[in-house]
Amino acid sequence: MNKDRIILEAEDISVNFGMYGKGLSKYDLTVIKRLNVTVHEGEILAIVGASGSGKSVLAHAVLGILPSNASVGGEIRYCGKPLTKSLQREKVGSEIIMIPQSVTYLDPLMKAGQQVMGLKGTKQQLEEAFRRYGLDMSTEKKYPFQLSGGMARRVLISTAVISDAKLILADEPTPGLSEDMADETMRHFRELADKGCGILMITHDIEAALKAADTIAVFYDGMTIDCCTAEDFRKGREALKHPYTRALWSALPENGFVSADVSALMKGAS
Amino acid sequence: MTDSVKHEAILSCKNVSFRYSSGPWILKNVSLDIQKGERLGLVGPSGYGKSTLSRLLAGYDAPTEGQILWKGGKLPQKGFCPVQMIYQHPEKALDPRWRLKRSVSEGWQPDEELLKKLNINSRLWFDRYPNELSGGELQRFCIARVLAPQTEFIIADEMSTMLDALTQAQIWNVLLDEVKRRDLGLLVITHNKSLAEKLCTRIVDLRDINNAADRP
């Protein structure tokens, strides 16, 4: 494994959605203005930031699954090569794997086991993943509506971890999971990363993210506003530079639960 | 107010058991009293029936055995239900074919002040459909929706796991203010221990009160 090798590089990404106003008038809605992220081999990058700051849209842009009214600017490179439509078609699903945010991404008409195995997985891998995530083997035969929120989340994680992915895009992998399970997921991510996989994790659960991540990127209003090491975040407020990142730290329930006025804060920063 | 009135349970379940048709028991002999003015935290691993119990308490499902009591009687079957729920997945709680304006004003018309406190951009977001907003943005609509004047009890099922830490602190502070000001009951379901300790006056682990055997 080469820690200097870049797996994913997104440079100056912008995303616009074409929207319809009254009648036939059209306008563009910009959700991402300028995002920059880099994921190296063996690195776990956690993206944190306000909801609606474009975190999921970025992941969807990498996978090429944005709706047809979206236009993407800037450049995304995968292992040094521009991630074109044809490269996406080749790599997505085999080397680039997504753990979606919403449990509604599970096919409601397909049993959980089938969805986890996909086209290439084996029964043995399935059993291994289920055991690891504390899912009973009877889960295999269940449909998504029969699963609880946390179980559905674990099924989603299992789909990604049994593949031979080189890049995992995990969009909010921990909501609904108990602390033990969230810790186990983070440990597993670390193992996968140590084997050479690059992981981009979008999360609000900073507490869990800090247990595994190497780097933390902070998004706000469609821009990357700060990038720091997880070590800085663990040290506490004083080690952080950007006022938004500091406010984020102070807002954690264990650090005071302070709700700062973000717009005033951002004005002060710029 | 005498002591006996003060300690009367506002919402309680008495020996409640629940299962889907003839499946395994999800809840067995669960008894829980929530006192007036209490903010109760319900914790426990995933798949142990936390969400099921909250659906029963809000009257969305009927218990297979046992009773749910609201102020000593039954929950009203018609009209506005005084027990309102905020769900874990806002994208599943909103009608995908309704613009948000319609969803948010279904039960009452939230005032500008509340929308502002929740950071809801009413001018921009009201005409959108749920798939055009992020999970955190949708959840704020779900909160505004349930804060009608007729609401007396709020069940928040993992409502802030989709939110960033700042929004989480902001929204909880707004909701806590409302709860305290209007003397509402509150049941918080969460996996985040530090959050539960911050919000609640009492914390119950479902494992200690649920007697259902084999769990996932």
Coordinates of C-alpha atoms in Angstrom, one line a residue:
Chain A
M1 CA 0.0 0.0 0.0
N2 CA 1.2 3.4 -0.9
K3 CA -0.1 6.1 1.4
D4 CA 0.8 8.9 -1.1
R5 CA -1.3 7.4 -3.8
I6 CA -4.4 9.4 -4.4
I7 CA -7.5 7.3 -5.0
L8 CA -10.1 10.1 -5.3
E9 CA -9.5 13.7 -6.0
A10 CA -12.3 16.2 -6.5
E11 CA -11.1 19.6 -7.5
D12 CA -13.3 22.8 -7.5
I13 CA -16.5 20.8 -7.9
S14 CA -19.7 22.7 -8.4
V15 CA -23.2 21.4 -9.0
N16 CA -26.2 23.2 -10.3
F17 CA -29.7 22.0 -10.6
G18 CA -32.0 23.3 -13.3
M19 CA -35.3 24.1 -11.7
Y20 CA -38.7 25.2 -13.1
G21 CA -40.2 28.4 -11.7
K22 CA -43.7 29.7 -12.6
G23 CA -44.8 28.4 -16.0
L24 CA -41.9 27.6 -18.3
S25 CA -39.3 29.9 -16.7
K26 CA -36.2 28.0 -15.7
Y27 CA -33.5 28.9 -13.2
D28 CA -30.3 27.4 -11.8
L29 CA -30.0 26.4 -8.2
T30 CA -26.4 26.1 -7.0
V31 CA -26.0 23.5 -4.3
I32 CA -22.2 23.1 -4.5
K33 CA -20.1 26.1 -5.2
R34 CA -16.5 25.0 -4.7
L35 CA -15.6 21.7 -3.1
N36 CA -12.2 20.1 -2.8
V37 CA -11.5 16.7 -1.3
T38 CA -8.7 14.2 -1.7
V39 CA -8.7 10.6 -0.5
H40 CA -5.4 8.7 -0.4
E41 CA -4.9 5.0 -0.2
G42 CA -5.5 3.8 3.3
E43 CA -7.0 7.1 4.4
I44 CA -10.4 7.7 6.1
L45 CA -11.7 11.1 5.3
A46 CA -14.6 12.3 7.3
I47 CA -16.7 15.1 5.9
V48 CA -18.8 17.0 8.4
G49 CA -20.8 20.1 8.1
A50 CA -24.2 21.6 8.1
S51 CA -27.1 19.7 6.6
G52 CA -27.7 20.9 3.1
S53 CA -24.1 21.9 2.5
G54 CA -23.8 19.4 -0.4
K55 CA -22.2 16.4 1.3
S56 CA -24.5 13.8 -0.2
V57 CA -24.6 15.6 -3.6
L58 CA -20.8 15.3 -3.8
A59 CA -21.0 11.5 -3.2
H60 CA -23.7 11.2 -5.9
A61 CA -21.6 13.2 -8.3
V62 CA -18.7 10.8 -7.9
L63 CA -21.1 7.9 -8.6
G64 CA -22.8 9.6 -11.5
I65 CA -26.2 9.1 -10.0
L66 CA -27.3 12.8 -9.9
P67 CA -30.7 13.4 -11.5
S68 CA -30.7 14.5 -15.1
N69 CA -31.3 18.2 -14.3
A70 CA -28.0 18.5 -12.5
S71 CA -24.8 19.8 -14.1
V72 CA -21.4 19.2 -12.6
G73 CA -18.4 21.5 -12.9
G74 CA -14.8 21.0 -12.0
E75 CA -12.9 17.7 -12.2
I76 CA -13.1 14.4 -10.4
R77 CA -10.2 12.0 -10.8
Y78 CA -10.1 8.4 -9.7
C79 CA -6.7 6.9 -9.3
G80 CA -5.3 9.7 -11.5
K81 CA -7.7 9.2 -14.3
P82 CA -10.6 11.6 -15.0
L83 CA -13.8 9.9 -13.8
T84 CA -15.7 10.0 -17.0
K85 CA -19.1 8.4 -17.7
S86 CA -17.5 5.2 -19.1
L87 CA -15.1 4.9 -16.2
Q88 CA -17.9 5.4 -13.8
R89 CA -19.8 2.6 -15.6
E90 CA -16.8 0.3 -15.3
K91 CA -15.9 1.0 -11.6
V92 CA -19.0 1.9 -9.8
G93 CA -20.5 -1.1 -8.1
S94 CA -17.2 -3.1 -8.2
E95 CA -14.4 -0.8 -7.1
I96 CA -16.4 2.3 -6.0
I97 CA -19.1 1.4 -3.5
M98 CA -21.6 3.6 -1.9
I99 CA -23.3 3.1 1.5
P100 CA -26.4 5.3 1.0
Q101 CA -27.8 7.6 3.6
S102 CA -31.4 6.6 3.4
V103 CA -32.6 3.2 4.3
T104 CA -35.1 3.8 1.5
Y105 CA -32.3 2.8 -1.0
L106 CA -33.0 -0.8 -0.1
D107 CA -35.2 -2.5 -2.7
P108 CA -38.5 -3.0 -0.9
L109 CA -39.4 -6.1 -3.0
M110 CA -36.1 -7.9 -2.5
K111 CA -35.0 -10.0 0.5
A112 CA -32.1 -8.5 2.5
G113 CA -29.7 -11.4 1.9
Q114 CA -30.0 -11.1 -1.9
Q115 CA -29.4 -7.4 -1.7
V116 CA -26.3 -7.8 0.4
M117 CA -24.8 -10.5 -1.8
G118 CA -25.5 -8.6 -5.0
L119 CA -24.2 -10.3 -8.2
K120 CA -20.8 -11.4 -7.0
G121 CA -21.0 -12.0 -3.2
T122 CA -21.0 -15.5 -1.8
K123 CA -23.1 -17.0 1.0
Q124 CA -19.9 -17.3 3.1
Q125 CA -19.2 -13.6 2.8
L126 CA -22.7 -12.8 3.7
E127 CA -22.6 -15.0 6.8
E128 CA -19.3 -13.3 7.8
A129 CA -20.7 -9.8 7.4
F130 CA -23.9 -10.6 9.3
R131 CA -22.0 -12.2 12.2
R132 CA -19.8 -9.2 12.4
Y133 CA -22.7 -6.8 12.5
G134 CA -24.7 -8.9 14.9
L135 CA -27.5 -9.7 12.5
D136 CA -29.3 -13.0 12.9
M137 CA -29.1 -15.3 9.8
S138 CA -32.9 -15.1 9.6
T139 CA -32.4 -11.5 8.5
E140 CA -31.3 -12.9 5.1
K141 CA -34.9 -13.9 4.4
K142 CA -36.5 -10.7 5.5
Y143 CA -37.8 -7.8 3.4
P144 CA -36.7 -4.3 4.3
F145 CA -40.1 -3.4 5.9
Q146 CA -39.5 -6.1 8.4
L147 CA -36.2 -4.6 9.6
S148 CA -35.8 -1.9 12.3
G149 CA -34.0 1.3 11.5
G150 CA -30.7 0.1 12.9
M151 CA -30.9 -3.3 11.3
A152 CA -31.6 -1.8 7.9
R153 CA -28.5 0.4 8.4
R154 CA -26.4 -2.7 9.2
V155 CA -27.7 -4.4 6.0
L156 CA -26.6 -1.4 4.0
I157 CA -23.2 -1.4 5.5
S158 CA -22.9 -5.2 4.9
T159 CA -23.5 -4.6 1.2
A160 CA -20.4 -2.5 0.9
V161 CA -18.0 -4.4 3.1
I162 CA -18.3 -7.7 1.4
S163 CA -17.2 -6.3 -1.9
D164 CA -13.6 -5.8 -2.9
A165 CA -14.0 -2.0 -3.0
K166 CA -11.1 0.3 -3.4
L167 CA -13.1 3.3 -2.6
I168 CA -16.1 3.3 -0.2
L169 CA -18.4 6.3 0.0
A170 CA -20.2 6.0 3.2
D171 CA -23.1 8.5 3.5
E172 CA -24.1 8.6 7.2
P173 CA -23.3 5.0 8.1
T174 CA -24.1 5.3 11.8
P175 CA -27.5 6.8 12.6
G176 CA -29.8 4.3 14.3
L177 CA -26.8 2.2 15.5
S178 CA -26.1 1.7 19.1
E179 CA -22.7 2.9 20.4
D180 CA -21.2 -0.7 20.3
M181 CA -22.3 -1.2 16.7
A182 CA -21.1 2.3 15.6
D183 CA -17.8 1.5 17.2
E184 CA -17.6 -1.9 15.4
T185 CA -18.4 -0.2 12.1
M186 CA -15.6 2.3 12.7
R187 CA -13.2 -0.5 13.6
H188 CA -14.1 -2.3 10.4
F189 CA -13.6 0.8 8.3
R190 CA -10.2 1.2 9.9
E191 CA -9.3 -2.5 9.0
L192 CA -10.5 -2.0 5.4
A193 CA -8.5 1.2 5.1
D194 CA -5.4 -0.5 6.6
K195 CA -5.7 -3.0 3.7
G196 CA -5.5 -0.2 1.2
C197 CA -9.0 1.0 0.7
G198 CA -9.8 4.7 0.6
I199 CA -12.9 5.7 2.6
L200 CA -14.9 8.9 2.3
M201 CA -17.3 9.1 5.2
I202 CA -20.0 11.7 5.3
T203 CA -21.2 12.0 8.9
H204 CA -22.8 14.1 11.6
D205 CA -21.6 11.7 14.2
I206 CA -18.3 13.4 15.0
E207 CA -17.8 11.3 18.1
A208 CA -17.8 8.1 16.0
A209 CA -15.9 9.6 13.2
L210 CA -13.0 10.6 15.5
K211 CA -12.5 7.0 16.4
A212 CA -11.4 6.0 12.9
A213 CA -10.9 9.0 10.7
D214 CA -7.5 10.4 9.7
T215 CA -8.6 13.7 8.3
I216 CA -11.7 15.8 8.8
A217 CA -13.0 18.1 6.0
V218 CA -15.6 20.7 7.0
F219 CA -18.2 21.8 4.5
Y220 CA -20.4 24.8 4.7
D221 CA -22.8 26.2 2.2
G222 CA -21.3 24.2 -0.7
M223 CA -17.7 25.0 0.0
T224 CA -14.8 23.3 1.8
I225 CA -14.1 25.7 4.6
D226 CA -11.6 23.8 6.7
C227 CA -9.5 20.7 6.6
C228 CA -7.8 19.4 9.8
T229 CA -6.5 16.2 11.2
A230 CA -8.6 14.1 13.5
E231 CA -5.9 14.6 16.0
D232 CA -6.6 18.4 16.2
F233 CA -10.3 17.7 16.7
R234 CA -9.5 15.3 19.6
K235 CA -7.3 17.9 21.2
G236 CA -10.3 20.3 21.5
R237 CA -11.4 23.7 20.7
E238 CA -8.0 25.4 21.1
A239 CA -6.4 23.3 18.4
L240 CA -9.0 24.2 15.8
K241 CA -8.6 27.3 13.6
H242 CA -11.8 28.0 11.7
P243 CA -14.6 29.6 13.8
Y244 CA -17.2 27.3 12.3
T245 CA -15.2 24.2 13.1
R246 CA -14.8 25.6 16.7
A247 CA -18.5 26.2 16.9
L248 CA -19.2 22.7 15.7
W249 CA -16.9 21.3 18.4
S250 CA -18.7 23.3 21.1
A251 CA -22.1 22.2 19.9
L252 CA -21.5 18.5 20.7
P253 CA -23.6 17.4 23.6
E254 CA -20.5 16.4 25.6
N255 CA -18.8 19.7 24.9
G256 CA -21.5 22.2 26.1
F257 CA -24.3 21.8 23.5
V258 CA -23.9 25.5 22.5
S259 CA -26.0 26.7 19.6
A260 CA -24.0 29.5 18.0
D261 CA -25.4 31.8 15.4
V262 CA -23.8 30.4 12.3
S263 CA -24.4 33.2 9.8
A264 CA -22.9 35.8 12.1
L265 CA -20.0 33.5 12.6
M266 CA -19.4 33.0 8.9
K267 CA -19.5 36.8 8.4
G268 CA -16.8 37.2 10.9
A269 CA -14.7 34.6 9.2
S270 CA -14.8 35.9 5.7
Chain B
M1 CA -51.4 21.0 43.5
T2 CA -51.2 18.0 45.8
D3 CA -48.5 15.5 45.6
S4 CA -50.7 12.7 44.3
V5 CA -51.8 14.8 41.3
K6 CA -48.3 15.9 40.6
H7 CA -47.1 12.4 40.3
E8 CA -49.9 11.1 38.2
A9 CA -48.6 9.5 35.0
I10 CA -49.6 11.4 31.9
L11 CA -48.7 8.6 29.4
S12 CA -48.2 5.0 30.4
C13 CA -48.2 1.5 29.1
K14 CA -49.5 -1.3 31.3
N15 CA -48.1 -4.8 30.6
V16 CA -47.9 -4.1 26.9
S17 CA -47.0 -6.9 24.5
F18 CA -46.7 -6.6 20.8
R19 CA -46.0 -8.8 17.8
Y20 CA -46.9 -8.8 14.1
S21 CA -49.6 -11.5 13.4
S22 CA -48.0 -14.7 14.8
G23 CA -44.4 -13.6 14.6
P24 CA -42.0 -13.5 17.5
W25 CA -42.8 -11.1 20.4
I26 CA -41.2 -7.8 19.9
L27 CA -42.4 -6.4 23.2
K28 CA -43.4 -8.5 26.2
N29 CA -45.0 -7.2 29.4
V30 CA -43.6 -3.7 29.1
S31 CA -44.8 -1.3 31.7
L32 CA -43.7 2.3 31.8
D33 CA -45.1 5.4 33.4
I34 CA -44.2 8.8 32.2
Q35 CA -44.9 11.5 34.7
K36 CA -46.1 15.0 34.0
G37 CA -43.2 17.4 33.5
E38 CA -40.8 14.6 33.0
R39 CA -38.4 14.3 30.0
L40 CA -37.8 10.6 29.6
G41 CA -34.9 9.1 27.6
L42 CA -35.4 5.6 26.1
V43 CA -32.2 3.8 25.2
G44 CA -31.3 0.3 24.0
P45 CA -29.7 -1.5 21.1
S46 CA -31.2 -1.4 17.6
G47 CA -33.9 -4.0 17.0
Y48 CA -35.1 -4.1 20.6
G49 CA -38.4 -2.4 19.9
K50 CA -37.8 1.2 20.8
S51 CA -39.5 2.5 17.7
T52 CA -42.3 -0.1 18.0
L53 CA -43.0 1.1 21.5
S54 CA -43.1 4.7 20.4
R55 CA -45.6 3.8 17.7
L56 CA -47.8 2.2 20.3
L57 CA -47.5 5.1 22.6
A58 CA -48.5 7.5 19.8
G59 CA -51.5 5.3 18.9
Y60 CA -50.2 4.3 15.4
D61 CA -50.5 0.6 16.3
A62 CA -52.5 -1.1 18.9
P63 CA -50.8 -3.4 21.4
T64 CA -51.5 -7.1 21.1
E65 CA -51.9 -7.3 24.8
G66 CA -52.1 -4.7 27.6
Q67 CA -53.1 -1.1 27.5
I68 CA -51.8 2.3 26.6
L69 CA -53.2 5.0 28.9
W70 CA -53.3 8.7 28.1
K71 CA -54.1 10.7 31.3
G72 CA -55.7 7.5 32.7
G73 CA -58.0 6.9 29.6
K74 CA -57.7 6.0 26.0
L75 CA -56.0 8.1 23.3
P76 CA -58.6 9.9 21.2
Q77 CA -59.3 8.0 18.0
K78 CA -60.5 10.9 16.0
G79 CA -59.3 14.5 15.5
F80 CA -56.0 15.9 16.6
C81 CA -53.9 13.4 18.6
P82 CA -52.3 15.1 21.6
V83 CA -49.4 12.7 21.4
Q84 CA -47.3 13.6 18.3
M85 CA -44.3 11.8 16.9
I86 CA -41.1 12.9 15.2
Y87 CA -39.7 10.1 13.2
Q88 CA -36.2 8.7 12.7
H89 CA -36.4 9.0 8.9
P90 CA -38.0 12.3 7.8
E91 CA -37.9 11.3 4.1
K92 CA -40.2 8.4 5.0
A93 CA -42.5 10.6 7.2
L94 CA -43.4 13.2 4.5
D95 CA -45.7 12.6 1.5
P96 CA -43.3 12.7 -1.5
R97 CA -46.0 14.1 -3.7
W98 CA -46.9 17.0 -1.5
R99 CA -45.1 20.3 -1.5
L100 CA -43.7 21.1 1.9
K101 CA -46.0 24.0 2.4
R102 CA -48.9 21.5 2.4
S103 CA -47.2 19.0 4.7
V104 CA -46.2 21.6 7.3
S105 CA -49.6 23.2 7.5
E106 CA -51.6 20.0 7.5
G107 CA -52.4 20.2 11.3
W108 CA -51.9 23.9 12.0
Q109 CA -50.3 27.0 10.5
P110 CA -46.8 27.4 12.1
D111 CA -46.0 31.1 12.7
E112 CA -43.1 32.9 11.1
E113 CA -41.3 33.2 14.5
L114 CA -41.2 29.4 15.0
L115 CA -40.1 28.8 11.4
K116 CA -37.3 31.3 12.0
K117 CA -36.2 29.7 15.2
L118 CA -36.0 26.4 13.4
N119 CA -34.0 28.1 10.5
I120 CA -36.6 27.1 8.0
N121 CA -36.3 29.2 4.9
S122 CA -40.0 29.4 4.2
R123 CA -39.7 31.5 1.0
L124 CA -37.3 29.1 -0.7
W125 CA -38.3 25.8 0.7
F126 CA -42.1 25.9 0.9
D127 CA -42.7 25.2 -2.8
R128 CA -40.3 22.3 -3.0
Y129 CA -40.9 18.6 -2.8
P130 CA -39.3 16.4 -0.1
N131 CA -36.7 15.0 -2.5
E132 CA -35.4 18.5 -3.2
L133 CA -34.3 19.1 0.4
S134 CA -31.7 17.4 2.6
G135 CA -32.5 15.1 5.5
G136 CA -31.7 17.7 8.1
E137 CA -33.8 20.3 6.4
L138 CA -36.8 17.9 6.1
Q139 CA -36.5 17.1 9.8
R140 CA -37.0 20.7 10.7
F141 CA -40.3 20.7 8.8
C142 CA -41.4 17.6 10.8
I143 CA -40.7 19.4 14.0
A144 CA -42.6 22.5 13.0
R145 CA -45.5 20.3 12.0
V146 CA -46.0 18.7 15.4
L147 CA -45.6 21.8 17.5
A148 CA -49.3 22.7 17.1
P149 CA -51.1 24.3 20.1
Q150 CA -53.1 21.1 20.7
T151 CA -50.0 19.0 21.1
E152 CA -49.4 17.9 24.7
F153 CA -46.8 15.2 24.3
I154 CA -43.9 14.7 21.9
I155 CA -42.1 11.5 21.0
A156 CA -38.8 12.1 19.3
D157 CA -37.5 8.9 17.8
E158 CA -33.8 9.5 16.9
M159 CA -34.9 12.8 15.5
S160 CA -31.5 14.4 15.4
T161 CA -29.2 11.7 14.1
M162 CA -29.6 13.2 10.6
L163 CA -28.4 16.6 11.8
D164 CA -25.0 18.1 12.1
A165 CA -23.9 18.9 15.6
L166 CA -24.7 22.7 15.4
T167 CA -28.2 22.1 13.9
Q168 CA -28.7 19.4 16.5
A169 CA -27.9 21.8 19.4
Q170 CA -30.0 24.6 17.8
I171 CA -33.1 22.5 17.2
W172 CA -33.0 20.7 20.5
N173 CA -32.6 24.1 22.3
V174 CA -35.7 25.4 20.4
L175 CA -37.7 22.2 21.1
L176 CA -36.6 22.1 24.8
D177 CA -37.7 25.8 25.2
E178 CA -41.1 25.0 23.7
V179 CA -41.4 21.9 25.9
K180 CA -40.6 23.8 29.1
R181 CA -42.7 26.9 28.2
R182 CA -45.8 24.9 27.3
D183 CA -45.2 22.2 29.9
L184 CA -45.3 19.4 27.3
G185 CA -44.3 15.8 27.9
L186 CA -41.3 14.5 26.1
L187 CA -40.0 11.0 25.2
V188 CA -36.5 11.0 23.6
I189 CA -35.3 7.9 21.9
T190 CA -31.6 8.0 21.2
H191 CA -28.3 6.1 21.0
N192 CA -26.3 9.0 22.0
K193 CA -25.7 8.8 25.7
S194 CA -24.3 12.3 26.1
L195 CA -27.3 13.7 24.3
A196 CA -29.8 11.8 26.5
E197 CA -28.0 13.0 29.6
K198 CA -28.2 16.5 28.4
L199 CA -31.9 16.4 27.6
C200 CA -33.6 14.1 29.9
T201 CA -34.6 14.0 33.5
R202 CA -34.7 10.2 33.6
I203 CA -33.3 7.5 31.3
V204 CA -34.7 4.0 30.9
D205 CA -33.0 1.1 29.1
L206 CA -35.6 -0.9 27.1
R207 CA -33.6 -4.1 27.9
D208 CA -34.5 -3.7 31.6
I209 CA -38.2 -3.5 31.0
N210 CA -38.8 -5.6 27.9
N211 CA -39.3 -9.3 28.7
A212 CA -39.4 -10.6 25.1
A213 CA -37.0 -13.5 24.8
D214 CA -34.7 -14.1 21.8
R215 CA -33.6 -10.7 20.4
P216 CA -31.6 -10.1 17.2

